[in-house]
JSON list of C-alpha atoms in Angstrom, two decimals:
[
{"chain": "A", "resi": 991, "resn": "MET", "atom": "CA", "xyz": [116.21, 0.71, -88.68]},
{"chain": "A", "resi": 992, "resn": "ASN", "atom": "CA", "xyz": [114.70, 3.52, -90.67]},
{"chain": "A", "resi": 993, "resn": "ASN", "atom": "CA", "xyz": [113.31, 1.53, -93.62]},
{"chain": "A", "resi": 994, "resn": "ILE", "atom": "CA", "xyz": [110.96, -1.36, -92.87]},
{"chain": "A", "resi": 995, "resn": "LEU", "atom": "CA", "xyz": [109.21, -3.54, -95.44]},
{"chain": "A", "resi": 996, "resn": "THR", "atom": "CA", "xyz": [106.32, -5.87, -94.57]},
{"chain": "A", "resi": 997, "resn": "ILE", "atom": "CA", "xyz": [105.48, -8.81, -96.81]},
{"chain": "A", "resi": 998, "resn": "CYS", "atom": "CA", "xyz": [102.62, -11.28, -97.20]},
{"chain": "A", "resi": 999, "resn": "VAL", "atom": "CA", "xyz": [101.22, -13.08, -100.22]},
{"chain": "A", "resi": 1000, "resn": "GLY", "atom": "CA", "xyz": [98.67, -10.77, -101.86]},
{"chain": "A", "resi": 1001, "resn": "ASN", "atom": "CA", "xyz": [99.52, -7.50, -100.07]},
{"chain": "A", "resi": 1002, "resn": "ILE", "atom": "CA", "xyz": [95.82, -6.93, -99.32]},
{"chain": "A", "resi": 1003, "resn": "CYS", "atom": "CA", "xyz": [95.25, -8.45, -95.84]},
{"chain": "A", "resi": 1004, "resn": "ARG", "atom": "CA", "xyz": [98.20, -8.89, -93.48]},
{"chain": "A", "resi": 1005, "resn": "SER", "atom": "CA", "xyz": [101.10, -6.75, -94.70]},
{"chain": "A", "resi": 1006, "resn": "PRO", "atom": "CA", "xyz": [99.00, -3.56, -95.09]},
{"chain": "A", "resi": 1007, "resn": "VAL", "atom": "CA", "xyz": [97.86, -3.93, -91.46]},
{"chain": "A", "resi": 1008, "resn": "ALA", "atom": "CA", "xyz": [101.45, -4.50, -90.29]},
{"chain": "A", "resi": 1009, "resn": "GLU", "atom": "CA", "xyz": [102.56, -1.48, -92.34]},
{"chain": "A", "resi": 1010, "resn": "ALA", "atom": "CA", "xyz": [99.88, 0.76, -90.79]},
{"chain": "A", "resi": 1011, "resn": "LEU", "atom": "CA", "xyz": [100.65, -0.40, -87.24]},
{"chain": "A", "resi": 1012, "resn": "LEU", "atom": "CA", "xyz": [104.39, 0.11, -87.70]},
{"chain": "A", "resi": 1013, "resn": "LYS", "atom": "CA", "xyz": [103.87, 3.58, -89.20]},
{"chain": "A", "resi": 1014, "resn": "ASP", "atom": "CA", "xyz": [101.68, 4.48, -86.25]},
{"chain": "A", "resi": 1015, "resn": "ARG", "atom": "CA", "xyz": [104.14, 3.20, -83.65]},
{"chain": "A", "resi": 1016, "resn": "LEU", "atom": "CA", "xyz": [107.39, 4.24, -85.34]},
{"chain": "A", "resi": 1017, "resn": "PRO", "atom": "CA", "xyz": [106.75, 7.77, -86.60]},
{"chain": "A", "resi": 1018, "resn": "GLY", "atom": "CA", "xyz": [109.47, 9.19, -88.79]},
{"chain": "A", "resi": 1019, "resn": "ARG", "atom": "CA", "xyz": [110.42, 5.79, -90.22]},
{"chain": "A", "resi": 1020, "resn": "LYS", "atom": "CA", "xyz": [109.74, 4.72, -93.79]},
{"chain": "A", "resi": 1021, "resn": "VAL", "atom": "CA", "xyz": [107.45, 1.70, -93.71]},
{"chain": "A", "resi": 1022, "resn": "TRP", "atom": "CA", "xyz": [105.88, 0.10, -96.75]},
{"chain": "A", "resi": 1023, "resn": "SER", "atom": "CA", "xyz": [104.47, -3.25, -97.81]},
{"chain": "A", "resi": 1024, "resn": "ALA", "atom": "CA", "xyz": [104.41, -5.60, -100.77]},
{"chain": "A", "resi": 1025, "resn": "GLY", "atom": "CA", "xyz": [103.32, -9.10, -101.72]},
{"chain": "A", "resi": 1026, "resn": "LEU", "atom": "CA", "xyz": [105.08, -12.20, -102.94]},
{"chain": "A", "resi": 1027, "resn": "HIS", "atom": "CA", "xyz": [102.19, -12.75, -105.36]},
{"chain": "A", "resi": 1028, "resn": "ALA", "atom": "CA", "xyz": [100.50, -9.37, -105.06]},
{"chain": "A", "resi": 1029, "resn": "VAL", "atom": "CA", "xyz": [97.05, -8.53, -106.29]},
{"chain": "A", "resi": 1030, "resn": "VAL", "atom": "CA", "xyz": [98.67, -5.47, -107.88]},
{"chain": "A", "resi": 1031, "resn": "GLY", "atom": "CA", "xyz": [96.65, -2.28, -107.66]},
{"chain": "A", "resi": 1032, "resn": "HIS", "atom": "CA", "xyz": [93.94, -3.66, -105.37]},
{"chain": "A", "resi": 1033, "resn": "GLY", "atom": "CA", "xyz": [93.07, -1.97, -102.11]},
{"chain": "A", "resi": 1034, "resn": "ALA", "atom": "CA", "xyz": [93.16, -3.63, -98.73]},
{"chain": "A", "resi": 1035, "resn": "GLU", "atom": "CA", "xyz": [90.59, -6.39, -98.29]},
{"chain": "A", "resi": 1036, "resn": "ALA", "atom": "CA", "xyz": [87.33, -4.98, -96.86]},
{"chain": "A", "resi": 1037, "resn": "THR", "atom": "CA", "xyz": [87.29, -6.99, -93.62]},
{"chain": "A", "resi": 1038, "resn": "ALA", "atom": "CA", "xyz": [90.95, -6.20, -92.88]},
{"chain": "A", "resi": 1039, "resn": "ARG", "atom": "CA", "xyz": [90.20, -2.53, -93.55]},
{"chain": "A", "resi": 1040, "resn": "GLU", "atom": "CA", "xyz": [87.12, -2.54, -91.26]},
{"chain": "A", "resi": 1041, "resn": "ILE", "atom": "CA", "xyz": [88.99, -4.16, -88.37]},
{"chain": "A", "resi": 1042, "resn": "ALA", "atom": "CA", "xyz": [91.93, -1.78, -88.81]},
{"chain": "A", "resi": 1043, "resn": "GLU", "atom": "CA", "xyz": [89.52, 1.17, -88.66]},
{"chain": "A", "resi": 1044, "resn": "GLN", "atom": "CA", "xyz": [88.25, -0.09, -85.29]},
{"chain": "A", "resi": 1045, "resn": "TYR", "atom": "CA", "xyz": [91.82, 0.40, -84.05]},
{"chain": "A", "resi": 1046, "resn": "GLY", "atom": "CA", "xyz": [92.21, 3.85, -85.59]},
{"chain": "A", "resi": 1047, "resn": "LEU", "atom": "CA", "xyz": [94.14, 2.73, -88.68]},
{"chain": "A", "resi": 1048, "resn": "ASP", "atom": "CA", "xyz": [93.24, 3.97, -92.15]},
{"chain": "A", "resi": 1049, "resn": "LEU", "atom": "CA", "xyz": [93.97, 1.53, -94.99]},
{"chain": "A", "resi": 1050, "resn": "SER", "atom": "CA", "xyz": [91.84, 3.34, -97.58]},
{"chain": "A", "resi": 1051, "resn": "ALA", "atom": "CA", "xyz": [94.80, 4.61, -99.62]},
{"chain": "A", "resi": 1052, "resn": "HIS", "atom": "CA", "xyz": [96.60, 1.24, -99.74]},
{"chain": "A", "resi": 1053, "resn": "ARG", "atom": "CA", "xyz": [97.27, -0.30, -103.14]},
{"chain": "A", "resi": 1054, "resn": "ALA", "atom": "CA", "xyz": [98.91, -3.71, -103.44]},
{"chain": "A", "resi": 1055, "resn": "GLN", "atom": "CA", "xyz": [102.32, -3.97, -105.08]},
{"chain": "A", "resi": 1056, "resn": "GLN", "atom": "CA", "xyz": [104.62, -6.82, -106.01]},
{"chain": "A", "resi": 1057, "resn": "VAL", "atom": "CA", "xyz": [107.85, -7.19, -104.05]},
{"chain": "A", "resi": 1058, "resn": "ALA", "atom": "CA", "xyz": [110.98, -6.32, -106.03]},
{"chain": "A", "resi": 1059, "resn": "GLY", "atom": "CA", "xyz": [114.68, -6.70, -105.38]},
{"chain": "A", "resi": 1060, "resn": "TRP", "atom": "CA", "xyz": [115.23, -2.98, -104.84]},
{"chain": "A", "resi": 1061, "resn": "MET", "atom": "CA", "xyz": [112.71, -3.06, -101.98]},
{"chain": "A", "resi": 1062, "resn": "CYS", "atom": "CA", "xyz": [114.65, -5.75, -100.13]},
{"chain": "A", "resi": 1063, "resn": "SER", "atom": "CA", "xyz": [117.92, -3.95, -100.82]},
{"chain": "A", "resi": 1064, "resn": "HIS", "atom": "CA", "xyz": [116.59, -0.62, -99.56]},
{"chain": "A", "resi": 1065, "resn": "ALA", "atom": "CA", "xyz": [114.94, -2.04, -96.43]},
{"chain": "A", "resi": 1066, "resn": "ASP", "atom": "CA", "xyz": [116.86, -2.30, -93.17]},
{"chain": "A", "resi": 1067, "resn": "LEU", "atom": "CA", "xyz": [114.34, -4.91, -91.99]},
{"chain": "A", "resi": 1068, "resn": "VAL", "atom": "CA", "xyz": [111.93, -7.10, -93.96]},
{"chain": "A", "resi": 1069, "resn": "LEU", "atom": "CA", "xyz": [109.13, -8.60, -91.87]},
{"chain": "A", "resi": 1070, "resn": "VAL", "atom": "CA", "xyz": [107.16, -11.56, -93.23]},
{"chain": "A", "resi": 1071, "resn": "MET", "atom": "CA", "xyz": [104.11, -13.37, -91.88]},
{"chain": "A", "resi": 1072, "resn": "GLU", "atom": "CA", "xyz": [105.14, -17.01, -92.32]},
{"chain": "A", "resi": 1073, "resn": "THR", "atom": "CA", "xyz": [108.26, -19.15, -92.47]},
{"chain": "A", "resi": 1074, "resn": "SER", "atom": "CA", "xyz": [107.41, -20.06, -96.07]},
{"chain": "A", "resi": 1075, "resn": "HIS", "atom": "CA", "xyz": [107.51, -16.35, -97.01]},
{"chain": "A", "resi": 1076, "resn": "GLN", "atom": "CA", "xyz": [110.92, -16.02, -95.39]},
{"chain": "A", "resi": 1077, "resn": "GLN", "atom": "CA", "xyz": [112.22, -19.02, -97.33]},
{"chain": "A", "resi": 1078, "resn": "GLU", "atom": "CA", "xyz": [110.80, -17.79, -100.64]},
{"chain": "A", "resi": 1079, "resn": "LEU", "atom": "CA", "xyz": [112.25, -14.29, -100.21]},
{"chain": "A", "resi": 1080, "resn": "GLN", "atom": "CA", "xyz": [115.65, -15.69, -99.22]},
{"chain": "A", "resi": 1081, "resn": "LYS", "atom": "CA", "xyz": [115.71, -17.75, -102.43]},
{"chain": "A", "resi": 1082, "resn": "LEU", "atom": "CA", "xyz": [114.64, -14.77, -104.56]},
{"chain": "A", "resi": 1083, "resn": "TYR", "atom": "CA", "xyz": [116.92, -12.23, -102.86]},
{"chain": "A", "resi": 1084, "resn": "PRO", "atom": "CA", "xyz": [119.80, -14.06, -101.15]},
{"chain": "A", "resi": 1085, "resn": "LEU", "atom": "CA", "xyz": [121.73, -10.84, -100.47]},
{"chain": "A", "resi": 1086, "resn": "ALA", "atom": "CA", "xyz": [118.88, -9.69, -98.20]},
{"chain": "A", "resi": 1087, "resn": "ARG", "atom": "CA", "xyz": [118.86, -12.96, -96.24]},
{"chain": "A", "resi": 1088, "resn": "GLY", "atom": "CA", "xyz": [120.05, -11.52, -92.93]},
{"chain": "A", "resi": 1089, "resn": "LYS", "atom": "CA", "xyz": [117.37, -8.85, -92.75]},
{"chain": "A", "resi": 1090, "resn": "ILE", "atom": "CA", "xyz": [114.38, -11.03, -93.66]},
{"chain": "A", "resi": 1091, "resn": "ARG", "atom": "CA", "xyz": [112.68, -11.92, -90.37]},
{"chain": "A", "resi": 1092, "resn": "ARG", "atom": "CA", "xyz": [109.28, -13.13, -89.25]},
{"chain": "A", "resi": 1093, "resn": "LEU", "atom": "CA", "xyz": [106.90, -10.64, -87.66]},
{"chain": "A", "resi": 1094, "resn": "GLY", "atom": "CA", "xyz": [106.01, -13.35, -85.14]},
{"chain": "A", "resi": 1095, "resn": "GLU", "atom": "CA", "xyz": [109.61, -14.26, -84.38]},
{"chain": "A", "resi": 1096, "resn": "PHE", "atom": "CA", "xyz": [109.41, -13.21, -80.73]},
{"chain": "A", "resi": 1097, "resn": "GLY", "atom": "CA", "xyz": [106.15, -14.34, -79.17]},
{"chain": "A", "resi": 1098, "resn": "PRO", "atom": "CA", "xyz": [105.59, -14.80, -75.43]},
{"chain": "A", "resi": 1099, "resn": "GLN", "atom": "CA", "xyz": [105.41, -18.58, -75.97]},
{"chain": "A", "resi": 1100, "resn": "GLY", "atom": "CA", "xyz": [107.98, -18.57, -78.76]},
{"chain": "A", "resi": 1101, "resn": "ALA", "atom": "CA", "xyz": [107.82, -17.84, -82.46]},
{"chain": "A", "resi": 1102, "resn": "PHE", "atom": "CA", "xyz": [104.45, -17.91, -84.22]},
{"chain": "A", "resi": 1103, "resn": "GLU", "atom": "CA", "xyz": [103.05, -17.76, -87.74]},
{"chain": "A", "resi": 1104, "resn": "ILE", "atom": "CA", "xyz": [100.40, -15.27, -88.83]},
{"chain": "A", "resi": 1105, "resn": "ALA", "atom": "CA", "xyz": [97.83, -17.25, -90.81]},
{"chain": "A", "resi": 1106, "resn": "ASP", "atom": "CA", "xyz": [96.35, -15.84, -93.99]},
{"chain": "A", "resi": 1107, "resn": "PRO", "atom": "CA", "xyz": [92.74, -14.78, -93.37]},
{"chain": "A", "resi": 1108, "resn": "TYR", "atom": "CA", "xyz": [91.94, -14.26, -97.06]},
{"chain": "A", "resi": 1109, "resn": "ARG", "atom": "CA", "xyz": [88.50, -15.66, -97.96]},
{"chain": "A", "resi": 1110, "resn": "GLN", "atom": "CA", "xyz": [88.02, -16.76, -94.35]},
{"chain": "A", "resi": 1111, "resn": "PRO", "atom": "CA", "xyz": [85.36, -15.68, -91.83]},
{"chain": "A", "resi": 1112, "resn": "ARG", "atom": "CA", "xyz": [85.73, -12.43, -89.91]},
{"chain": "A", "resi": 1113, "resn": "ALA", "atom": "CA", "xyz": [87.14, -14.32, -86.91]},
{"chain": "A", "resi": 1114, "resn": "ALA", "atom": "CA", "xyz": [90.21, -15.25, -89.00]},
{"chain": "A", "resi": 1115, "resn": "PHE", "atom": "CA", "xyz": [90.80, -11.56, -89.79]},
{"chain": "A", "resi": 1116, "resn": "GLU", "atom": "CA", "xyz": [90.41, -10.64, -86.13]},
{"chain": "A", "resi": 1117, "resn": "ALA", "atom": "CA", "xyz": [92.92, -13.34, -85.13]},
{"chain": "A", "resi": 1118, "resn": "ALA", "atom": "CA", "xyz": [95.35, -12.19, -87.83]},
{"chain": "A", "resi": 1119, "resn": "HIS", "atom": "CA", "xyz": [95.02, -8.56, -86.71]},
{"chain": "A", "resi": 1120, "resn": "ALA", "atom": "CA", "xyz": [95.69, -9.53, -83.07]},
{"chain": "A", "resi": 1121, "resn": "ALA", "atom": "CA", "xyz": [98.73, -11.62, -84.07]},
{"chain": "A", "resi": 1122, "resn": "ILE", "atom": "CA", "xyz": [100.07, -8.81, -86.27]},
{"chain": "A", "resi": 1123, "resn": "ALA", "atom": "CA", "xyz": [99.64, -6.31, -83.42]},
{"chain": "A", "resi": 1124, "resn": "GLN", "atom": "CA", "xyz": [101.48, -8.66, -81.05]},
{"chain": "A", "resi": 1125, "resn": "GLY", "atom": "CA", "xyz": [104.35, -9.06, -83.51]},
{"chain": "A", "resi": 1126, "resn": "VAL", "atom": "CA", "xyz": [104.51, -5.33, -84.17]},
{"chain": "A", "resi": 1127, "resn": "ASP", "atom": "CA", "xyz": [104.58, -4.55, -80.44]},
{"chain": "A", "resi": 1128, "resn": "GLU", "atom": "CA", "xyz": [107.58, -6.81, -79.91]},
{"chain": "A", "resi": 1129, "resn": "TRP", "atom": "CA", "xyz": [109.47, -5.54, -82.96]},
{"chain": "A", "resi": 1130, "resn": "VAL", "atom": "CA", "xyz": [108.80, -1.91, -81.99]},
{"chain": "A", "resi": 1131, "resn": "ARG", "atom": "CA", "xyz": [110.15, -2.61, -78.52]},
{"chain": "A", "resi": 1132, "resn": "ARG", "atom": "CA", "xyz": [113.29, -4.20, -79.99]},
{"chain": "A", "resi": 1133, "resn": "ILE", "atom": "CA", "xyz": [113.80, -1.48, -82.62]},
{"chain": "A", "resi": 1134, "resn": "ASN", "atom": "CA", "xyz": [113.49, 1.23, -79.97]},
{"chain": "A", "resi": 1135, "resn": "LEU", "atom": "CA", "xyz": [116.17, -0.50, -77.90]},
{"chain": "A", "resi": 1136, "resn": "VAL", "atom": "CA", "xyz": [118.71, -0.23, -80.70]},
{"chain": "A", "resi": 1137, "resn": "SER", "atom": "CA", "xyz": [117.67, 3.12, -82.20]}
]
C-alpha cells in the first residue's frame, strides 16, 4: 500500500487532514487527496488548518483538486469519509470498487461516518479531526501489518 488517496466532498476540510495525518504516520508513502465536488484551487478551510496546526500538521500548501479516474486507478487504497462517498466513487469508477474503503470502517464500536464540518461551529471541526485521527490510526495499524 504505497499510494493512498483520501476523498471528501470539497477537498478543503476532511480529506486534507486525513492526507496530512497519513503522510505523517506513513513516511515514504505517496498520499494525496481530492474531492468529489472539489472547491478547485482553494486552500484548506481555516478552522481545519488551525486545528491541524495544534497537532503539528501543516496544511498551508494544500490546494483542492477534483478526483479523477487516474487517481483511483493509481491508488492502492482510496479512503472516503462517508458511505455516500464510497457509493458515488464506486459508480463513477467501478474498476476501483475493491480499493474504495471508508476511513471509519474499523472503529472500536464498529464502523463510523466522519461528518462534514464545513460551515459548522469549531466543535464540529474538532469532532471531525478526532474521528479522522481515529480512522487513520486504525488504517495505519492495518497497513503496517501487511507491509
